[in-house]
Each structure stands twice: as structure tokens, then as C-alpha cells.
Amino acid sequence: MSAPDFFQQDHAAIEAALEKLLPAESTPPASIHRAMRYSVFAGGKRIRPILCYETAKLFDSDASAAIQVGCALEFIHTYSLIHDDLPALDNDDLRRGKATNHKVFGEAIAILAGDALLTLAFQTLANSAIEPARRVRVISEIAAAAGTVNGMVGGQVADIEAEKKPTDAAMLEYIHRSKTAALICGSIVAGALAGGAADEDVERLRRFGGQIGWAFQVVDDILDVSESSAALGKTAGKDQAQQKATYPALYGLEKSRAIANDLEAKALRELDVYGVRATRLRQLAQFLVARRN
Amino acid sequence: MSAPDFFQQDHAAIEAALEKLLPAESTPPASIHRAMRYSVFAGGKRIRPILCYETAKLFDSDASAAIQVGCALEFIHTYSLIHDDLPALDNDDLRRGKATNHKVFGEAIAILAGDALLTLAFQTLANSAIEPARRVRVISEIAAAAGTVNGMVGGQVADIEAEKKPTDAAMLEYIHRSKTAALICGSIVAGALAGGAADEDVERLRRFGGQIGWAFQVVDDILDVSESSAALGKTAGKDQAQQKATYPALYGLEKSRAIANDLEAKALRELDVYGVRATRLRQLAQFLVARRN
């Protein structure tokens, strides 16, 4: 499933920007650029770039610089998937219905393609058309969101360490907020900064982003249990097979859905102050919780 | 071997800054921070940070911001070693006389520790005390130097692809300039920018850095053939065993030494215009070519 219809225009703008920012397949060494492009163009929904762009548009009707920031976020998301699928980590053969990067290009190139996408993300941010003092804030926010202290890599480590062990609510919250919510929240905060938002708005959108990002991962847990591999485009039921720490495992399906809905409601309340200006961002948040894959 | 005695003060300042920038081992999740610290404090010579700092001091007697930039460069260098040592890449058990990261922490944590150090590098740069318009230039330069197009990851890929194949002089030059010289050159260019150098000086130091970085890798090739594992702190003779593309393999030892010396001489000529101000940078360049490990 792609983003909802009303985001097709955002989606097209992001695809075009990704195409321009990635080195051509013919640029030497060709194998690494083929591998990077393979995973970036494997059918991602572009949720983080769209969130970034739509948040920026709350404050700036043009917001084209937020498209560049969004591409950097997509590079980071893609690198994390490539490394997460490696045999030493989740050992997954299938991602978005296609063979994973290391199955096609081998482990060495997959590791380096992930490294290269992470590096290209920061190069893209450094070269983005945002006023320099704001640009360094964007870079700092995104690096923190992707890092080890309450960030994506920290969440991945905690996730691995929690496998096959009893997990309490606090640890589960830490894992989900770090592993997934941090970068989604970072996408929204970066969009606000790129759009020129005042500090008060940046902090309000940080609260929105933290809650909607957390809800997003709770929904991911639910879908892993309730949907088929065909619907998801990746191996369903893997969390249970790997004894991952998930919301359905700790709370059951019904309570997990209630938690996701509650987080969504809290997130949406943060947008009230923006009235109809935030209609698209609101629709996007609702899509993230209602999605089926 | 550590840096020469006259750089002990730089070395101490860099160690102290690295210590402050890395999360404590007790910060959760502890395992990733232990792994990051293990490799950062495994006895590196801190060549890139010292080059960055000494270059900045050509233009700014304080240059303390260049220490932060130098730490970011050391994080990038360390991440590249951790990933390079992985079983899927060089499969090395020994680095600087100690067990490699994945031998101690396992492959999953080693992959993530590399990712985390690369991310922390850009966070460190984004938060460094350089005027924002220069700070984004520093970030862009370093990201390019670490990337795929004439940068470090591109060089690593070309290096892997050149194994067990006949290599010509042009390909060998491409590999060495990308794999190693790019980040050394980037350290020098970043130092010049951090120190407030004019564009003309930045470009002059880019030429210096490109040549001394290239010479550095030619010397590395020579040492792999001519020194013992004990002297190197890593497995000697590995290039030949893996049929890597090296200068001694293509030109023989004597010609390789002549090439390194010629590059060193060209590099040093770029510093002539700075007279005695560049004495320390000159000594450092000479050390990089004369080193025995």
C-alpha cells in the first residue's frame, strides 16, 4: 500500500528528489550505487519524508527544503532496514515483497550500502537549502533521533537484548519510543525547523511526533500478528517466532489497539491550535494508525 | 606506536574530548556504549584529529572547535575499522593488538556500534562551536570524504572488487585515494575551515591533504609487507594473502617507497608559503611517511 491518495503529490516530489540525490547506477563503483538504489526504490511508503514536508508546510507554503530533509530521513530509514535484515541481526530474506539487500548484493555490499546511505543522509542535510543556523539544528536533531541515547540504534540494541526475555511495560515503551518513534518524531521536528517554526511550535510538534511515532510502532506490532506476509510484504508472525518484546505479547491485541488509539488522540490534540491548517497532517496521523501494512 | 612526542599534548586533549563526547558505559543500552568505547579507546594514533587540529592552528591559535571536529573524524575512522573487520568484509580477529569488536561483542552489536559511531560523528559536528555557515561546510566536506563518490566507502568497495584481479595503476590510485586519502584530506580541509582559513588556503591544504593521505596508504601497503604482526598490532602479510591491490604488488617495494617519498615532497611544497608557522604540520606529514606501524 502506498500513502493515501491525497499524498500522491508529496510522494511524487520525494521520488524525484531521491532520484536526483542518489548517485547514478553508472557512477563508479557501480555495485554500491546499484545496492543503495535497490533498497531506496524498493517501494517504501515515504512516511518520514511526507511527515517532514507536511509539517514544514504548516509554517511555509513553499517548504521545498523540507523535501531534501525528507530524503535524508528516508536514507536513514533505508540504511536501518538494510542493516536490520542482515543475518547477524533479524536475518530476513524478504522486505516489501522483494529480496533483502544482502540476498541480492551479498553481505559486504549490504553493510557498506547501509553505511553509505547514512553518510549520504548527512551530506544531503549539510547541503540543504535551509538557513545555516537552523540547518545545524536539523542535523543535530536527526543525528540524536538516529543515535544510541533514546534514539533508533539504542532502540534496536534494546530490542535485540529483550528477545526471549520477560519484558515489562517500561522497557517495552523504551524500545518502541527509541527504535521507531524517535526518527518519526525527528522527521516532524526537522520539518518544523526547516519550515521556520518558532521554538514553541517545535516543542508542540515534538510532543505530537513522539506520540504518533509510538502509536505507529504499536500498530506495527499489531499488524505483525493480525496480517498475512502477502499483505505486509514481509514475513508476518516474525515477532512471535523471535520472541520479540511487543504490545500484543504484553497486553493482548484488544488492549494494544486501545493504546494505539489513545496515543493517536493525544497526538491529534496537539494539533488543535493549528485548526484547519493542520488538516493534512491530521489525516496523515490518522492514516499511520489505521493502515493495514 | 603513538604519535611523536611533540604531539603528546594534542593527543591528550583529543583523548579528553573523546571521553566527554562518548556516552558513559553505564548509559542504557550499556552494551552498545561499551562496544563503541572499546574500539575508540583501543589505542588509535589519533592521526586524523591531530591533522585537523594542527591545520586549524595555522589560522587560529585557539582552534579548540577543531578538537571536536577531530573527534568526529576519529569516530568515522573507528566505525570504518569495525565494519571492515567484520566476517563479511576482511574477517579480521586482531586490530591494534586487541580482539576486533565483533570478536568481543558479537556481529550484531559490532554492526550497530559502527552505525552509532558514524551517527555520533555527525551529531558532534552539528553541535561543534564553529560559526554555522562554516559548520555546514565542514559537515558536507567530511560526509563527501566518507561517502561513495571518490570517498572512503567507494574506496572500500573498489578495494573488495579488485581482490584477486589484475589491477592497473589508475585503479590502484583510485582505491588508495578514495579508501584512505579522502578522509585524511577531509581532516585537513575540515581543520582549515574550522580555523577560519580563506578559500585559497582551504584549496592549498586540500592539495597537501590529498598527497599526504595518498602517501599514507602507500606506506601502509609497504608496512604490511615489511613489518611483523607484532610490530603492526594487526595481521601482517594480509594484503598478499587476500590478493589485495597494493603498491608493492604492482611496483615492488623500492619503487613504492620512491612513490611515497615523491608524494611527501609534493605535499610539503604546498606548505612552503606558511614558512615556520607550518613547522608542526610539516613534522606530522614527515612522521606519517616515516612511521613503522
Short mmCIF file of N, CA, C and O in Angstrom, two decimals, chain A residues 23 28-29 31-33 36 79 83 86 88-89 107-109 111-112 115-116 118-119 122-123 126-127 132-133 135-136 139-140 143-144 146-149 153-154 156-157 160-161 174, chain B residues 23 28-29 31-33 36 79 83 86 88-89 107-109 111-112 115-116 118-119 122-123 126-127 132-133 135-136 139-140 143-144 146-149 153-154 156-157 160-161 174:
data_model
loop_
_atom_site.label_atom_id
_atom_site.label_comp_id
_atom_site.label_asym_id
_atom_site.label_seq_id
_atom_site.Cartn_x
_atom_site.Cartn_y
_atom_site.Cartn_z
N PRO A 23 23.57 8.94 -6.29
CA PRO A 23 24.43 8.81 -7.47
C PRO A 23 23.83 7.81 -8.47
O PRO A 23 23.17 6.85 -8.07
N PRO A 28 31.02 5.08 -10.72
CA PRO A 28 31.83 4.07 -10.04
C PRO A 28 32.00 4.39 -8.56
O PRO A 28 32.06 5.56 -8.22
N PRO A 29 32.10 3.35 -7.71
CA PRO A 29 31.92 1.94 -8.05
C PRO A 29 30.44 1.61 -8.18
O PRO A 29 29.68 1.81 -7.24
N SER A 31 28.56 -1.03 -8.17
CA SER A 31 27.84 -2.01 -7.35
C SER A 31 27.22 -1.35 -6.11
O SER A 31 26.10 -1.68 -5.72
N ILE A 32 27.93 -0.42 -5.49
CA ILE A 32 27.39 0.19 -4.26
C ILE A 32 26.19 1.09 -4.61
O ILE A 32 25.20 1.15 -3.88
N HIS A 33 26.26 1.77 -5.73
CA HIS A 33 25.16 2.65 -6.11
C HIS A 33 23.94 1.85 -6.55
O HIS A 33 22.79 2.23 -6.27
N MET A 36 22.43 0.71 -3.18
CA MET A 36 21.75 1.81 -2.48
C MET A 36 20.40 2.07 -3.14
O MET A 36 19.37 2.20 -2.48
N TYR A 79 18.78 2.73 5.40
CA TYR A 79 20.00 2.10 5.94
C TYR A 79 19.64 1.20 7.11
O TYR A 79 20.17 0.09 7.26
N HIS A 83 20.54 -2.88 7.36
CA HIS A 83 21.36 -3.49 8.42
C HIS A 83 20.52 -4.41 9.31
O HIS A 83 20.98 -5.47 9.73
N LEU A 86 20.15 -7.99 8.04
CA LEU A 86 21.37 -8.82 7.89
C LEU A 86 21.28 -10.10 8.73
O LEU A 86 20.60 -10.14 9.74
N ALA A 88 23.24 -11.36 10.83
CA ALA A 88 23.64 -11.20 12.24
C ALA A 88 22.56 -10.50 13.06
O ALA A 88 22.59 -10.55 14.29
N LEU A 89 21.62 -9.85 12.38
CA LEU A 89 20.53 -9.18 13.12
C LEU A 89 19.23 -9.96 12.90
O LEU A 89 19.13 -11.07 13.41
N GLU A 107 26.56 -9.83 1.69
CA GLU A 107 26.61 -9.14 2.98
C GLU A 107 27.55 -7.94 2.99
O GLU A 107 27.26 -6.91 3.59
N ALA A 108 28.70 -8.08 2.34
CA ALA A 108 29.69 -7.00 2.38
C ALA A 108 29.11 -5.73 1.77
O ALA A 108 29.15 -4.64 2.39
N ILE A 109 28.53 -5.86 0.59
CA ILE A 109 27.96 -4.68 -0.08
C ILE A 109 26.75 -4.15 0.70
O ILE A 109 26.54 -2.93 0.79
N ILE A 111 26.28 -4.20 3.96
CA ILE A 111 26.79 -3.43 5.10
C ILE A 111 27.25 -2.06 4.62
O ILE A 111 26.90 -1.02 5.19
N LEU A 112 28.03 -2.05 3.54
CA LEU A 112 28.57 -0.78 3.03
C LEU A 112 27.48 0.11 2.43
O LEU A 112 27.55 1.34 2.53
N ASP A 115 25.97 1.87 5.34
CA ASP A 115 26.90 2.92 5.77
C ASP A 115 26.84 4.12 4.82
O ASP A 115 26.84 5.28 5.24
N ALA A 116 26.78 3.82 3.53
CA ALA A 116 26.79 4.88 2.52
C ALA A 116 25.51 5.71 2.57
O ALA A 116 25.55 6.94 2.41
N LEU A 118 23.62 6.21 5.22
CA LEU A 118 23.68 7.04 6.43
C LEU A 118 24.56 8.26 6.19
O LEU A 118 24.23 9.38 6.57
N THR A 119 25.67 8.05 5.52
CA THR A 119 26.60 9.14 5.20
C THR A 119 25.96 10.13 4.23
O THR A 119 26.04 11.36 4.43
N PHE A 122 23.54 12.66 5.80
CA PHE A 122 24.10 13.86 6.43
C PHE A 122 24.70 14.81 5.40
O PHE A 122 24.67 16.03 5.59
N GLN A 123 25.19 14.27 4.30
CA GLN A 123 25.67 15.14 3.21
C GLN A 123 24.48 15.92 2.64
O GLN A 123 24.58 17.13 2.38
N ALA A 126 23.53 18.60 5.09
CA ALA A 126 24.53 19.69 5.12
C ALA A 126 24.39 20.60 3.91
O ALA A 126 24.68 21.79 3.99
N ASN A 127 23.94 20.05 2.79
CA ASN A 127 23.81 20.82 1.55
C ASN A 127 22.39 21.35 1.32
O ASN A 127 22.11 21.93 0.28
N PRO A 132 21.74 28.44 7.59
CA PRO A 132 22.73 27.61 8.28
C PRO A 132 22.49 27.37 9.78
O PRO A 132 22.65 26.24 10.24
N ALA A 133 22.08 28.37 10.53
CA ALA A 133 21.88 28.16 11.98
C ALA A 133 20.76 27.16 12.24
O ALA A 133 20.82 26.38 13.20
N ARG A 135 19.93 24.87 9.91
CA ARG A 135 20.39 23.63 9.28
C ARG A 135 21.18 22.78 10.29
O ARG A 135 20.99 21.57 10.36
N VAL A 136 22.04 23.40 11.08
CA VAL A 136 22.80 22.62 12.06
C VAL A 136 21.89 22.08 13.16
O VAL A 136 22.13 20.99 13.70
N ILE A 139 20.33 18.97 11.67
CA ILE A 139 21.29 17.86 11.65
C ILE A 139 21.45 17.27 13.05
O ILE A 139 21.44 16.05 13.23
N SER A 140 21.54 18.13 14.05
CA SER A 140 21.70 17.67 15.42
C SER A 140 20.49 16.86 15.88
O SER A 140 20.63 15.79 16.49
N ALA A 143 20.46 13.45 13.98
CA ALA A 143 21.52 12.55 14.46
C ALA A 143 21.14 11.99 15.83
O ALA A 143 21.33 10.79 16.09
N ALA A 144 20.58 12.82 16.70
CA ALA A 144 20.17 12.33 18.02
C ALA A 144 19.07 11.29 17.87
O ALA A 144 19.08 10.24 18.54
N ALA A 146 18.58 9.28 15.48
CA ALA A 146 19.10 8.04 14.87
C ALA A 146 20.14 7.35 15.76
O ALA A 146 20.62 6.27 15.43
N GLY A 147 20.49 7.97 16.89
CA GLY A 147 21.61 7.51 17.70
C GLY A 147 21.28 6.52 18.79
O GLY A 147 20.26 5.82 18.73
N THR A 148 22.13 6.45 19.80
CA THR A 148 22.03 5.40 20.82
C THR A 148 21.29 5.83 22.08
O THR A 148 20.79 4.98 22.80
N VAL A 149 21.27 7.15 22.37
CA VAL A 149 20.66 7.59 23.63
C VAL A 149 19.22 8.02 23.34
O VAL A 149 18.97 9.11 22.84
N VAL A 153 19.23 3.53 17.05
CA VAL A 153 20.18 2.43 17.27
C VAL A 153 20.07 1.92 18.71
O VAL A 153 20.11 0.70 18.94
N GLY A 154 19.87 2.81 19.66
CA GLY A 154 19.67 2.39 21.05
C GLY A 154 18.46 1.47 21.16
O GLY A 154 18.49 0.44 21.84
N GLN A 156 17.18 -0.38 18.76
CA GLN A 156 17.46 -1.67 18.11
C GLN A 156 18.24 -2.59 19.05
O GLN A 156 17.99 -3.79 19.13
N VAL A 157 19.21 -2.00 19.75
CA VAL A 157 20.01 -2.79 20.70
C VAL A 157 19.12 -3.33 21.81
O VAL A 157 19.16 -4.52 22.15
N ILE A 160 16.99 -6.19 20.56
CA ILE A 160 17.74 -7.45 20.46
C ILE A 160 17.92 -8.05 21.85
O ILE A 160 17.72 -9.25 22.06
N GLU A 161 18.27 -7.21 22.80
CA GLU A 161 18.56 -7.72 24.15
C GLU A 161 17.30 -8.21 24.87
O GLU A 161 17.40 -9.02 25.80
N TYR A 174 10.34 2.00 26.25
CA TYR A 174 11.67 2.50 25.86
C TYR A 174 12.04 2.00 24.46
O TYR A 174 12.49 2.77 23.61
N PRO B 23 28.92 8.56 25.11
CA PRO B 23 28.09 8.25 26.27
C PRO B 23 28.83 7.31 27.22
O PRO B 23 29.63 6.46 26.78
N PRO B 28 22.14 3.48 29.32
CA PRO B 28 21.47 2.40 28.58
C PRO B 28 21.24 2.77 27.12
O PRO B 28 21.02 3.94 26.84
N PRO B 29 21.27 1.77 26.21
CA PRO B 29 21.65 0.38 26.49
C PRO B 29 23.18 0.26 26.60
O PRO B 29 23.90 0.63 25.67
N SER B 31 25.40 -2.07 26.47
CA SER B 31 26.26 -2.89 25.61
C SER B 31 26.78 -2.10 24.41
O SER B 31 27.93 -2.27 24.00
N ILE B 32 25.94 -1.25 23.83
CA ILE B 32 26.39 -0.51 22.64
C ILE B 32 27.44 0.53 23.04
O ILE B 32 28.41 0.75 22.29
N HIS B 33 27.28 1.13 24.19
CA HIS B 33 28.26 2.14 24.60
C HIS B 33 29.59 1.50 25.01
O HIS B 33 30.65 2.06 24.75
N MET B 36 31.21 0.74 21.60
CA MET B 36 31.73 1.95 20.95
C MET B 36 33.04 2.38 21.64
O MET B 36 34.04 2.68 20.98
N TYR B 79 34.51 3.65 13.14
CA TYR B 79 33.39 2.89 12.57
C TYR B 79 33.86 2.11 11.34
O TYR B 79 33.49 0.94 11.14
N HIS B 83 33.57 -2.05 10.92
CA HIS B 83 32.84 -2.71 9.81
C HIS B 83 33.81 -3.45 8.88
O HIS B 83 33.50 -4.54 8.41
N LEU B 86 34.66 -7.00 10.00
CA LEU B 86 33.57 -7.99 10.09
C LEU B 86 33.85 -9.22 9.20
O LEU B 86 34.52 -9.11 8.18
N ALA B 88 32.07 -10.65 7.03
CA ALA B 88 31.64 -10.47 5.63
C ALA B 88 32.62 -9.59 4.85
O ALA B 88 32.60 -9.59 3.62
N LEU B 89 33.47 -8.84 5.55
CA LEU B 89 34.45 -8.00 4.86
C LEU B 89 35.84 -8.60 5.04
O LEU B 89 36.10 -9.66 4.48
N GLU B 107 28.61 -10.03 16.23
CA GLU B 107 28.45 -9.29 14.96
C GLU B 107 27.35 -8.24 15.01
O GLU B 107 27.50 -7.15 14.46
N ALA B 108 26.23 -8.57 15.65
CA ALA B 108 25.09 -7.63 15.65
C ALA B 108 25.50 -6.32 16.33
O ALA B 108 25.29 -5.23 15.77
N ILE B 109 26.09 -6.43 17.50
CA ILE B 109 26.48 -5.21 18.23
C ILE B 109 27.61 -4.49 17.48
O ILE B 109 27.64 -3.25 17.45
N ILE B 111 28.08 -4.32 14.22
CA ILE B 111 27.46 -3.57 13.11
C ILE B 111 26.80 -2.29 13.66
O ILE B 111 27.02 -1.19 13.14
N LEU B 112 26.04 -2.45 14.74
CA LEU B 112 25.33 -1.30 15.30
C LEU B 112 26.29 -0.30 15.95
O LEU B 112 26.04 0.92 15.91
N ASP B 115 27.52 1.80 13.13
CA ASP B 115 26.44 2.72 12.75
C ASP B 115 26.35 3.87 13.76
O ASP B 115 26.18 5.04 13.38
N ALA B 116 26.45 3.52 15.03
CA ALA B 116 26.28 4.51 16.09
C ALA B 116 27.44 5.52 16.09
O ALA B 116 27.23 6.71 16.32
N LEU B 118 29.23 6.41 13.46
CA LEU B 118 29.05 7.28 12.29
C LEU B 118 27.99 8.35 12.59
O LEU B 118 28.17 9.54 12.26
N THR B 119 26.93 7.95 13.24
CA THR B 119 25.86 8.89 13.61
C THR B 119 26.36 9.91 14.62
O THR B 119 26.10 11.12 14.49
N PHE B 122 28.39 12.83 13.19
CA PHE B 122 27.65 13.96 12.61
C PHE B 122 26.94 14.78 13.69
O PHE B 122 26.79 15.99 13.56
N GLN B 123 26.53 14.11 14.76
CA GLN B 123 25.94 14.85 15.89
C GLN B 123 27.00 15.77 16.51
O GLN B 123 26.74 16.93 16.82
N ALA B 126 27.56 18.68 14.18
CA ALA B 126 26.42 19.62 14.20
C ALA B 126 26.43 20.48 15.46
O ALA B 126 25.99 21.62 15.44
N ASN B 127 26.96 19.93 16.56
CA ASN B 127 26.99 20.66 17.83
C ASN B 127 28.32 21.37 18.08
O ASN B 127 28.53 21.92 19.15
N PRO B 132 27.95 28.76 12.17
CA PRO B 132 27.08 27.83 11.43
C PRO B 132 27.36 27.70 9.92
O PRO B 132 27.34 26.58 9.40
N ALA B 133 27.61 28.80 9.22
CA ALA B 133 27.82 28.70 7.77
C ALA B 133 29.08 27.87 7.46
O ALA B 133 29.14 27.15 6.46
N ARG B 135 30.23 25.60 9.68
CA ARG B 135 29.96 24.28 10.25
C ARG B 135 29.30 23.38 9.20
O ARG B 135 29.67 22.20 9.07
N VAL B 136 28.35 23.91 8.44
CA VAL B 136 27.71 23.08 7.42
C VAL B 136 28.68 22.72 6.29
O VAL B 136 28.60 21.63 5.71
N ILE B 139 30.66 19.80 7.65
CA ILE B 139 29.86 18.57 7.62
C ILE B 139 29.79 18.02 6.19
O ILE B 139 29.96 16.82 5.96
N SER B 140 29.57 18.91 5.23
CA SER B 140 29.48 18.50 3.83
C SER B 140 30.80 17.89 3.34
O SER B 140 30.81 16.84 2.68
N ALA B 143 31.31 14.43 5.08
CA ALA B 143 30.38 13.43 4.55
C ALA B 143 30.84 12.98 3.16
O ALA B 143 30.82 11.79 2.84
N ALA B 144 31.26 13.92 2.33
CA ALA B 144 31.75 13.56 0.99
C ALA B 144 32.99 12.68 1.09
O ALA B 144 33.12 11.68 0.38
N ALA B 146 33.75 10.64 3.38
CA ALA B 146 33.41 9.32 3.93
C ALA B 146 32.48 8.54 3.01
O ALA B 146 32.17 7.38 3.29
N GLY B 147 32.04 9.15 1.91
CA GLY B 147 30.99 8.57 1.08
C GLY B 147 31.46 7.69 -0.07
O GLY B 147 32.58 7.15 -0.03
N THR B 148 30.61 7.56 -1.07
CA THR B 148 30.87 6.58 -2.13
C THR B 148 31.54 7.17 -3.38
O THR B 148 32.15 6.43 -4.14
N VAL B 149 31.37 8.48 -3.62
CA VAL B 149 31.91 9.07 -4.85
C VAL B 149 33.28 9.69 -4.54
O VAL B 149 33.37 10.77 -3.98
N VAL B 153 33.92 4.95 1.54
CA VAL B 153 33.13 3.74 1.27
C VAL B 153 33.32 3.31 -0.20
O VAL B 153 33.45 2.12 -0.48
N GLY B 154 33.37 4.29 -1.11
CA GLY B 154 33.64 3.95 -2.51
C GLY B 154 34.96 3.22 -2.66
O GLY B 154 35.08 2.23 -3.39
N GLN B 156 36.51 1.45 -0.34
CA GLN B 156 36.42 0.10 0.24
C GLN B 156 35.76 -0.86 -0.75
O GLN B 156 36.19 -2.01 -0.87
N VAL B 157 34.72 -0.39 -1.42
CA VAL B 157 34.03 -1.23 -2.40
C VAL B 157 34.99 -1.59 -3.55
O VAL B 157 35.10 -2.75 -3.94
N ILE B 160 37.51 -4.18 -2.42
CA ILE B 160 36.95 -5.54 -2.38
C ILE B 160 36.85 -6.10 -3.81
O ILE B 160 37.23 -7.25 -4.06
N GLU B 161 36.37 -5.26 -4.72
CA GLU B 161 36.16 -5.74 -6.09
C GLU B 161 37.46 -6.01 -6.83
O GLU B 161 37.49 -6.78 -7.79
N TYR B 174 42.92 5.12 -7.70
CA TYR B 174 41.54 5.41 -7.29
C TYR B 174 41.24 4.80 -5.92
O TYR B 174 40.68 5.45 -5.03
#
